Structure formats: C-alpha cells, structure tokens
Amino acid sequence: MITLGIDLASQPENTAVCSIEWTASVATVRQIKLSCTDACLDEMISKADAVGIDAPLGWPVAFTAAVADWSHAEWTKDLRDQMRFRLTDFKVRELHGKWPLSVSSDLIALPAMRAMSLLQRHQVTDRSGCSEPFFEVYPAASLKAWGFQSQGYKGSKGTAPQSRANILDSILSAMPWLKCADLCAKDDNLLDALVAALTTHQAFQKETLRPTTEELPTAAKEGWIHLPSALPKHPV
C-alpha cells in the first residue's frame, strides 16, 4: 500500500509531498520532495492508494450560504464564528484547545482554492474522507495527538531546525518500523508532508476521528480533519 501526504501551499514553491510504501513489516519513505506543481501532484496521486492533504477541503456551510445570499441583519459573535469555522474546526478546538486557521478569513483560503481544483481534477465529491480515499489532515494536531512537540518547528530561524530534528527523532523512536532519511526534517513543509502521509494511513485504516452519522452531511461539504487518537500502529 502507498500513502501520499501533501503539504499544500497556494503555489508550488512551498508545496511538499511524501510517499510511504507500507509492507507487512516496514513503512518506507519512497519519495519526498518540495516545489511540487499540479502535474507532479497528479502523477504521485495516480500511484497512491490513499491521499492526505494538509489544507482545508471546504468552507463553512454558513459562510457559503451567506456569500451566495446574505440574509443576516445583525453581526454577533456566534455568527462570526459560524462564518469563520467549520464543524471539524470546532471539533479540533474541543479536543486540542486550538483553532485551525479559518478557511474563510485567513490566508489558508488560498491553499484551499488550490485544493478545490485538485479535488475537481480527481473527481472527489465527498470531502469527509468516508467514502473516497482523500483525507484532510492537520500535521500539527497529529503530532500533538501522538505526544510529540507540535509547535516551534516552522521556518529556518532560531531553534526551528533543531526542533524539526527532535520531532523526527521522536517519530523514529516511537515508530522503529518507519524507514526515512534526515531530509524529512530539512524543511517544515517536508516534515508536515511526512506526518500527513503517516496520518493518511491511520485514516485509511479508520484509526482517526470520523464524523458521526449526523455530522456526515456537513463534513462531506465542508471537509473533515482526520485526527488520530494514538500513535500509528506497526504495519503488520
């Protein structure tokens, strides 16, 4: 089995991918690279059994309805939150005490637009990950769920490079069956792509938080962040 993790940016320069091959005894990073064009992403997706994308796969239902036909005469905190955050964002906040970036009011909206084109090309209609092997993932939340450092590893300044090295050491210590190179920690986009690929395997194995029957119709439209509750299991 091959899982593909995509750390999606609005432009190729900061877009990273990581492909992991899973066998009966080991999980091996087969390819990890930065500066990925849409053509590169499509080629790698064609070779993968499951794909995890670090970008929002939709907008809040209340936001899309309001943009199409605004009907709110008063502005309240509750309305603001409904416009900014999706059902899955509220769930992340509840479980991890942290808001994901708002897809409707932060710069993460630009990667989301690129993600929409990707889903369109690959004819993905269910954004929840429950009926098609395309999953929305959140690497920082995965790291936190696994008990690892989940902040301070972005960028090239200060202690960020050492933080990435420490995180990779923690991953390899907890997952000795994972075979990968130090390159995975050279850039925060590469590290996020690695974590995305690992989380994607958990999502495919139904080892992540999934929407309930009641939540599914909304998640299918808005997207759903697949949060692990424990470390990835040995491939066997």
PDB file of C-alpha atoms in Angstrom:
ATOM      1  CA  MET A   1       0.000   0.000   0.000  1.00  0.00           C
ATOM      2  CA  ILE A   2       1.153   3.546  -0.740  1.00  0.00           C
ATOM      3  CA  THR A   3       0.000   6.615   1.168  1.00  0.00           C
ATOM      4  CA  LEU A   4       0.722  10.106  -0.065  1.00  0.00           C
ATOM      5  CA  GLY A   5       0.971  13.142   2.184  1.00  0.00           C
ATOM      6  CA  ILE A   6       0.625  16.566   0.568  1.00  0.00           C
ATOM      7  CA  ASP A   7       1.547  19.758   2.398  1.00  0.00           C
ATOM      8  CA  LEU A   8      -0.359  22.021   0.038  1.00  0.00           C
ATOM      9  CA  ALA A   9       0.521  25.684  -0.448  1.00  0.00           C
ATOM     10  CA  SER A  10      -1.097  28.099  -2.855  1.00  0.00           C
ATOM     11  CA  GLN A  11       1.998  27.937  -5.092  1.00  0.00           C
ATOM     12  CA  PRO A  12       4.347  25.058  -5.983  1.00  0.00           C
ATOM     13  CA  GLU A  13       7.377  26.582  -4.218  1.00  0.00           C
ATOM     14  CA  ASN A  14       6.279  25.595  -0.708  1.00  0.00           C
ATOM     15  CA  THR A  15       4.230  22.532  -1.657  1.00  0.00           C
ATOM     16  CA  ALA A  16       5.753  19.273  -0.421  1.00  0.00           C
ATOM     17  CA  VAL A  17       4.854  15.626  -0.905  1.00  0.00           C
ATOM     18  CA  CYS A  18       5.837  12.415   0.851  1.00  0.00           C
ATOM     19  CA  SER A  19       5.084   8.934  -0.414  1.00  0.00           C
ATOM     20  CA  ILE A  20       5.253   5.985   2.004  1.00  0.00           C
ATOM     21  CA  GLU A  21       5.107   2.335   0.956  1.00  0.00           C
ATOM     22  CA  TRP A  22       3.618   0.019   3.592  1.00  0.00           C
ATOM     23  CA  THR A  23       4.521  -3.688   3.672  1.00  0.00           C
ATOM     24  CA  ALA A  24       3.984  -6.435   6.222  1.00  0.00           C
ATOM     25  CA  SER A  25       6.954  -5.354   8.326  1.00  0.00           C
ATOM     26  CA  VAL A  26       8.080  -1.841   7.437  1.00  0.00           C
ATOM     27  CA  ALA A  27       6.891   1.519   6.159  1.00  0.00           C
ATOM     28  CA  THR A  28       9.425   3.117   3.816  1.00  0.00           C
ATOM     29  CA  VAL A  29       9.546   6.681   2.548  1.00  0.00           C
ATOM     30  CA  ARG A  30       9.902   6.176  -1.205  1.00  0.00           C
ATOM     31  CA  GLN A  31       9.805   9.800  -2.287  1.00  0.00           C
ATOM     32  CA  ILE A  32       9.805  13.151  -0.543  1.00  0.00           C
ATOM     33  CA  LYS A  33      10.194  16.425  -2.375  1.00  0.00           C
ATOM     34  CA  LEU A  34       9.489  20.137  -2.308  1.00  0.00           C
ATOM     35  CA  SER A  35       8.331  22.552  -5.019  1.00  0.00           C
ATOM     36  CA  CYS A  36       5.556  20.398  -6.442  1.00  0.00           C
ATOM     37  CA  THR A  37       3.497  21.548  -9.393  1.00  0.00           C
ATOM     38  CA  ASP A  38      -0.040  20.343 -10.078  1.00  0.00           C
ATOM     39  CA  ALA A  39       1.371  17.943 -12.684  1.00  0.00           C
ATOM     40  CA  CYS A  40       3.706  16.477 -10.047  1.00  0.00           C
ATOM     41  CA  LEU A  41       0.849  16.121  -7.554  1.00  0.00           C
ATOM     42  CA  ASP A  42      -1.378  14.414 -10.122  1.00  0.00           C
ATOM     43  CA  GLU A  43       1.349  11.943 -11.061  1.00  0.00           C
ATOM     44  CA  MET A  44       2.002  10.994  -7.441  1.00  0.00           C
ATOM     45  CA  ILE A  45      -1.706  10.768  -6.645  1.00  0.00           C
ATOM     46  CA  SER A  46      -2.117   8.326  -9.528  1.00  0.00           C
ATOM     47  CA  LYS A  47       0.346   5.972  -7.816  1.00  0.00           C
ATOM     48  CA  ALA A  48      -1.145   6.228  -4.299  1.00  0.00           C
ATOM     49  CA  ASP A  49      -3.852   4.178  -2.613  1.00  0.00           C
ATOM     50  CA  ALA A  50      -4.769   6.980  -0.207  1.00  0.00           C
ATOM     51  CA  VAL A  51      -4.048  10.705  -0.186  1.00  0.00           C
ATOM     52  CA  GLY A  52      -3.834  13.092   2.766  1.00  0.00           C
ATOM     53  CA  ILE A  53      -3.978  16.829   2.110  1.00  0.00           C
ATOM     54  CA  ASP A  54      -2.847  19.442   4.607  1.00  0.00           C
ATOM     55  CA  ALA A  55      -5.291  22.143   3.500  1.00  0.00           C
ATOM     56  CA  PRO A  56      -8.973  22.782   4.122  1.00  0.00           C
ATOM     57  CA  LEU A  57     -11.192  20.845   1.725  1.00  0.00           C
ATOM     58  CA  GLY A  58     -14.179  23.169   2.005  1.00  0.00           C
ATOM     59  CA  TRP A  59     -15.709  26.252   3.576  1.00  0.00           C
ATOM     60  CA  PRO A  60     -18.221  26.596   6.446  1.00  0.00           C
ATOM     61  CA  VAL A  61     -21.728  25.863   5.187  1.00  0.00           C
ATOM     62  CA  ALA A  62     -22.992  29.071   6.815  1.00  0.00           C
ATOM     63  CA  PHE A  63     -20.299  31.064   5.024  1.00  0.00           C
ATOM     64  CA  THR A  64     -21.022  29.679   1.557  1.00  0.00           C
ATOM     65  CA  ALA A  65     -24.751  30.276   2.049  1.00  0.00           C
ATOM     66  CA  ALA A  66     -24.114  33.846   3.216  1.00  0.00           C
ATOM     67  CA  VAL A  67     -21.834  34.642   0.292  1.00  0.00           C
ATOM     68  CA  ALA A  68     -24.465  33.387  -2.125  1.00  0.00           C
ATOM     69  CA  ASP A  69     -27.274  35.335  -0.472  1.00  0.00           C
ATOM     70  CA  TRP A  70     -26.528  37.344   2.672  1.00  0.00           C
ATOM     71  CA  SER A  71     -29.561  37.398   4.942  1.00  0.00           C
ATOM     72  CA  HIS A  72     -28.126  38.419   8.330  1.00  0.00           C
ATOM     73  CA  ALA A  73     -29.115  41.889   9.524  1.00  0.00           C
ATOM     74  CA  GLU A  74     -27.084  41.736  12.758  1.00  0.00           C
ATOM     75  CA  TRP A  75     -23.465  40.804  13.424  1.00  0.00           C
ATOM     76  CA  THR A  76     -22.860  38.668  16.543  1.00  0.00           C
ATOM     77  CA  LYS A  77     -20.002  36.629  17.929  1.00  0.00           C
ATOM     78  CA  ASP A  78     -21.864  33.386  17.203  1.00  0.00           C
ATOM     79  CA  LEU A  79     -22.465  34.430  13.618  1.00  0.00           C
ATOM     80  CA  ARG A  80     -18.822  35.441  13.253  1.00  0.00           C
ATOM     81  CA  ASP A  81     -17.687  32.002  14.442  1.00  0.00           C
ATOM     82  CA  GLN A  82     -20.139  30.246  12.115  1.00  0.00           C
ATOM     83  CA  MET A  83     -18.714  32.210   9.206  1.00  0.00           C
ATOM     84  CA  ARG A  84     -15.094  31.571  10.179  1.00  0.00           C
ATOM     85  CA  PHE A  85     -15.068  27.954  11.313  1.00  0.00           C
ATOM     86  CA  ARG A  86     -16.302  24.603  10.073  1.00  0.00           C
ATOM     87  CA  LEU A  87     -17.822  21.806  12.124  1.00  0.00           C
ATOM     88  CA  THR A  88     -14.497  19.977  12.052  1.00  0.00           C
ATOM     89  CA  ASP A  89     -12.676  23.127  13.283  1.00  0.00           C
ATOM     90  CA  PHE A  90     -14.947  23.276  16.326  1.00  0.00           C
ATOM     91  CA  LYS A  91     -14.136  19.606  16.967  1.00  0.00           C
ATOM     92  CA  VAL A  92     -10.387  20.281  16.800  1.00  0.00           C
ATOM     93  CA  ARG A  93     -10.827  23.183  19.213  1.00  0.00           C
ATOM     94  CA  GLU A  94     -12.781  20.960  21.599  1.00  0.00           C
ATOM     95  CA  LEU A  95     -10.234  18.140  21.547  1.00  0.00           C
ATOM     96  CA  HIS A  96      -6.946  20.046  21.298  1.00  0.00           C
ATOM     97  CA  GLY A  97      -7.731  23.540  22.549  1.00  0.00           C
ATOM     98  CA  LYS A  98      -6.542  25.167  19.333  1.00  0.00           C
ATOM     99  CA  TRP A  99      -8.380  26.716  16.417  1.00  0.00           C
ATOM    100  CA  PRO A 100      -7.225  25.630  12.950  1.00  0.00           C
ATOM    101  CA  LEU A 101      -6.691  28.546  10.586  1.00  0.00           C
ATOM    102  CA  SER A 102     -10.004  29.874   9.326  1.00  0.00           C
ATOM    103  CA  VAL A 103     -10.507  28.897   5.693  1.00  0.00           C
ATOM    104  CA  SER A 104     -12.895  31.804   5.141  1.00  0.00           C
ATOM    105  CA  SER A 105     -10.930  34.609   6.817  1.00  0.00           C
ATOM    106  CA  ASP A 106      -7.223  33.684   6.834  1.00  0.00           C
ATOM    107  CA  LEU A 107      -4.611  33.212   4.112  1.00  0.00           C
ATOM    108  CA  ILE A 108      -5.188  29.438   4.292  1.00  0.00           C
ATOM    109  CA  ALA A 109      -8.085  30.206   1.915  1.00  0.00           C
ATOM    110  CA  LEU A 110      -5.610  30.301  -0.975  1.00  0.00           C
ATOM    111  CA  PRO A 111      -4.315  26.722  -0.489  1.00  0.00           C
ATOM    112  CA  ALA A 112      -7.973  25.704  -0.065  1.00  0.00           C
ATOM    113  CA  MET A 113      -8.748  27.117  -3.514  1.00  0.00           C
ATOM    114  CA  ARG A 114      -5.892  25.070  -4.985  1.00  0.00           C
ATOM    115  CA  ALA A 115      -7.190  22.034  -3.108  1.00  0.00           C
ATOM    116  CA  MET A 116     -10.614  22.529  -4.689  1.00  0.00           C
ATOM    117  CA  SER A 117      -9.035  22.356  -8.152  1.00  0.00           C
ATOM    118  CA  LEU A 118      -7.164  19.194  -7.138  1.00  0.00           C
ATOM    119  CA  LEU A 119     -10.376  17.552  -5.935  1.00  0.00           C
ATOM    120  CA  GLN A 120     -12.119  18.629  -9.126  1.00  0.00           C
ATOM    121  CA  ARG A 121      -9.420  17.053 -11.304  1.00  0.00           C
ATOM    122  CA  HIS A 122      -9.674  13.785  -9.407  1.00  0.00           C
ATOM    123  CA  GLN A 123     -13.484  13.850  -9.277  1.00  0.00           C
ATOM    124  CA  VAL A 124     -13.664  13.780  -5.483  1.00  0.00           C
ATOM    125  CA  THR A 125     -17.184  14.630  -4.321  1.00  0.00           C
ATOM    126  CA  ASP A 126     -17.118  13.515  -0.672  1.00  0.00           C
ATOM    127  CA  ARG A 127     -14.756  15.790   1.265  1.00  0.00           C
ATOM    128  CA  SER A 128     -15.202  13.884   4.543  1.00  0.00           C
ATOM    129  CA  GLY A 129     -12.883  11.034   3.567  1.00  0.00           C
ATOM    130  CA  CYS A 130     -15.544   8.499   4.480  1.00  0.00           C
ATOM    131  CA  SER A 131     -16.289   7.152   1.012  1.00  0.00           C
ATOM    132  CA  GLU A 132     -13.243   8.200  -1.030  1.00  0.00           C
ATOM    133  CA  PRO A 133      -9.544   7.817  -0.093  1.00  0.00           C
ATOM    134  CA  PHE A 134      -8.847  11.564   0.022  1.00  0.00           C
ATOM    135  CA  PHE A 135      -8.429  12.833   3.577  1.00  0.00           C
ATOM    136  CA  GLU A 136      -7.951  16.265   5.094  1.00  0.00           C
ATOM    137  CA  VAL A 137      -5.136  16.128   7.650  1.00  0.00           C
ATOM    138  CA  TYR A 138      -3.593  18.571  10.115  1.00  0.00           C
ATOM    139  CA  PRO A 139       0.055  17.620  10.848  1.00  0.00           C
ATOM    140  CA  ALA A 140       0.492  19.833  13.933  1.00  0.00           C
ATOM    141  CA  ALA A 141      -2.603  18.270  15.515  1.00  0.00           C
ATOM    142  CA  SER A 142      -1.354  14.781  14.619  1.00  0.00           C
ATOM    143  CA  LEU A 143       1.984  15.500  16.301  1.00  0.00           C
ATOM    144  CA  LYS A 144       0.183  16.702  19.404  1.00  0.00           C
ATOM    145  CA  ALA A 145      -2.080  13.651  19.430  1.00  0.00           C
ATOM    146  CA  TRP A 146       0.991  11.411  19.194  1.00  0.00           C
ATOM    147  CA  GLY A 147       2.550  13.181  22.180  1.00  0.00           C
ATOM    148  CA  PHE A 148       5.303  14.987  20.261  1.00  0.00           C
ATOM    149  CA  GLN A 149       6.358  18.618  20.004  1.00  0.00           C
ATOM    150  CA  SER A 150       3.860  20.367  17.756  1.00  0.00           C
ATOM    151  CA  GLN A 151       4.994  23.995  17.811  1.00  0.00           C
ATOM    152  CA  GLY A 152       8.154  25.963  17.082  1.00  0.00           C
ATOM    153  CA  TYR A 153       9.323  23.887  14.112  1.00  0.00           C
ATOM    154  CA  LYS A 154       8.260  26.199  11.285  1.00  0.00           C
ATOM    155  CA  GLY A 155      10.778  28.250   9.319  1.00  0.00           C
ATOM    156  CA  SER A 156      14.569  28.368   9.234  1.00  0.00           C
ATOM    157  CA  LYS A 157      15.403  30.736  12.068  1.00  0.00           C
ATOM    158  CA  GLY A 158      16.249  30.246  15.723  1.00  0.00           C
ATOM    159  CA  THR A 159      15.578  26.784  17.137  1.00  0.00           C
ATOM    160  CA  ALA A 160      13.190  25.678  14.361  1.00  0.00           C
ATOM    161  CA  PRO A 161      15.715  23.424  12.532  1.00  0.00           C
ATOM    162  CA  GLN A 162      16.677  21.682  15.779  1.00  0.00           C
ATOM    163  CA  SER A 163      13.001  21.344  16.720  1.00  0.00           C
ATOM    164  CA  ARG A 164      12.340  19.553  13.427  1.00  0.00           C
ATOM    165  CA  ALA A 165      15.282  17.233  14.047  1.00  0.00           C
ATOM    166  CA  ASN A 166      13.956  16.493  17.530  1.00  0.00           C
ATOM    167  CA  ILE A 167      10.475  15.780  16.181  1.00  0.00           C
ATOM    168  CA  LEU A 168      11.852  13.390  13.558  1.00  0.00           C
ATOM    169  CA  ASP A 169      13.897  11.635  16.254  1.00  0.00           C
ATOM    170  CA  SER A 170      10.724  11.246  18.335  1.00  0.00           C
ATOM    171  CA  ILE A 171       8.843   9.816  15.358  1.00  0.00           C
ATOM    172  CA  LEU A 172      11.572   7.304  14.537  1.00  0.00           C
ATOM    173  CA  SER A 173      11.948   6.295  18.181  1.00  0.00           C
ATOM    174  CA  ALA A 174       8.212   5.643  18.531  1.00  0.00           C
ATOM    175  CA  MET A 175       7.953   4.044  15.067  1.00  0.00           C
ATOM    176  CA  PRO A 176      11.111   1.960  14.572  1.00  0.00           C
ATOM    177  CA  TRP A 177       9.470   0.258  11.593  1.00  0.00           C
ATOM    178  CA  LEU A 178       9.493   3.575   9.692  1.00  0.00           C
ATOM    179  CA  LYS A 179      12.407   3.990   7.292  1.00  0.00           C
ATOM    180  CA  CYS A 180      13.184   7.554   6.254  1.00  0.00           C
ATOM    181  CA  ALA A 181      16.112   9.933   5.827  1.00  0.00           C
ATOM    182  CA  ASP A 182      17.133  13.114   7.639  1.00  0.00           C
ATOM    183  CA  LEU A 183      15.863  15.010   4.593  1.00  0.00           C
ATOM    184  CA  CYS A 184      12.377  14.725   6.110  1.00  0.00           C
ATOM    185  CA  ALA A 185      13.371  17.323   8.715  1.00  0.00           C
ATOM    186  CA  LYS A 186      15.259  19.742   6.465  1.00  0.00           C
ATOM    187  CA  ASP A 187      12.182  21.861   5.843  1.00  0.00           C
ATOM    188  CA  ASP A 188       8.928  22.240   7.782  1.00  0.00           C
ATOM    189  CA  ASN A 189       6.895  21.545   4.634  1.00  0.00           C
ATOM    190  CA  LEU A 190       8.718  18.248   4.157  1.00  0.00           C
ATOM    191  CA  LEU A 191       8.154  17.260   7.779  1.00  0.00           C
ATOM    192  CA  ASP A 192       4.463  18.135   7.507  1.00  0.00           C
ATOM    193  CA  ALA A 193       4.221  16.010   4.351  1.00  0.00           C
ATOM    194  CA  LEU A 194       5.758  13.047   6.232  1.00  0.00           C
ATOM    195  CA  VAL A 195       3.289  13.458   9.109  1.00  0.00           C
ATOM    196  CA  ALA A 196       0.471  13.805   6.588  1.00  0.00           C
ATOM    197  CA  ALA A 197       1.431  10.521   4.910  1.00  0.00           C
ATOM    198  CA  LEU A 198       1.540   8.720   8.272  1.00  0.00           C
ATOM    199  CA  THR A 199      -1.818  10.172   9.313  1.00  0.00           C
ATOM    200  CA  THR A 200      -3.289   9.166   5.958  1.00  0.00           C
ATOM    201  CA  HIS A 201      -2.516   5.522   6.701  1.00  0.00           C
ATOM    202  CA  GLN A 202      -4.330   5.853  10.016  1.00  0.00           C
ATOM    203  CA  ALA A 203      -7.288   7.492   8.279  1.00  0.00           C
ATOM    204  CA  PHE A 204      -7.413   4.732   5.664  1.00  0.00           C
ATOM    205  CA  GLN A 205      -7.373   2.138   8.457  1.00  0.00           C
ATOM    206  CA  LYS A 206     -10.222   4.043  10.195  1.00  0.00           C
ATOM    207  CA  GLU A 207      -7.989   4.893  13.142  1.00  0.00           C
ATOM    208  CA  THR A 208      -8.814   8.605  13.119  1.00  0.00           C
ATOM    209  CA  LEU A 209     -11.764  10.606  14.394  1.00  0.00           C
ATOM    210  CA  ARG A 210     -14.588  10.289  11.869  1.00  0.00           C
ATOM    211  CA  PRO A 211     -17.838  12.236  11.596  1.00  0.00           C
ATOM    212  CA  THR A 212     -20.940  10.774  13.144  1.00  0.00           C
ATOM    213  CA  THR A 213     -23.985   9.931  11.031  1.00  0.00           C
ATOM    214  CA  GLU A 214     -25.454  13.304  11.968  1.00  0.00           C
ATOM    215  CA  GLU A 215     -22.220  15.168  11.161  1.00  0.00           C
ATOM    216  CA  LEU A 216     -21.515  13.397   7.864  1.00  0.00           C
ATOM    217  CA  PRO A 217     -23.668  15.524   5.507  1.00  0.00           C
ATOM    218  CA  THR A 218     -21.945  18.693   6.719  1.00  0.00           C
ATOM    219  CA  ALA A 219     -18.479  17.083   6.704  1.00  0.00           C
ATOM    220  CA  ALA A 220     -18.994  15.892   3.128  1.00  0.00           C
ATOM    221  CA  LYS A 221     -19.426  19.542   2.072  1.00  0.00           C
ATOM    222  CA  GLU A 222     -17.033  21.334   4.447  1.00  0.00           C
ATOM    223  CA  GLY A 223     -14.251  18.777   4.720  1.00  0.00           C
ATOM    224  CA  TRP A 224     -13.250  16.861   7.854  1.00  0.00           C
ATOM    225  CA  ILE A 225      -9.896  16.883   9.644  1.00  0.00           C
ATOM    226  CA  HIS A 226      -8.823  13.319  10.403  1.00  0.00           C
ATOM    227  CA  LEU A 227      -7.347  13.405  13.905  1.00  0.00           C
ATOM    228  CA  PRO A 228      -5.513  10.351  15.251  1.00  0.00           C
ATOM    229  CA  SER A 229      -6.104   9.338  18.845  1.00  0.00           C
ATOM    230  CA  ALA A 230      -2.932   7.277  19.234  1.00  0.00           C
ATOM    231  CA  LEU A 231       0.402   6.538  17.580  1.00  0.00           C
ATOM    232  CA  PRO A 232       0.365   4.760  14.193  1.00  0.00           C
ATOM    233  CA  LYS A 233       0.452   1.019  14.558  1.00  0.00           C
ATOM    234  CA  HIS A 234       3.113  -1.339  13.271  1.00  0.00           C
ATOM    235  CA  PRO A 235       2.381  -2.148   9.614  1.00  0.00           C
ATOM    236  CA  VAL A 236       1.589  -5.807  10.413  1.00  0.00           C
TER     237      VAL A 236
END
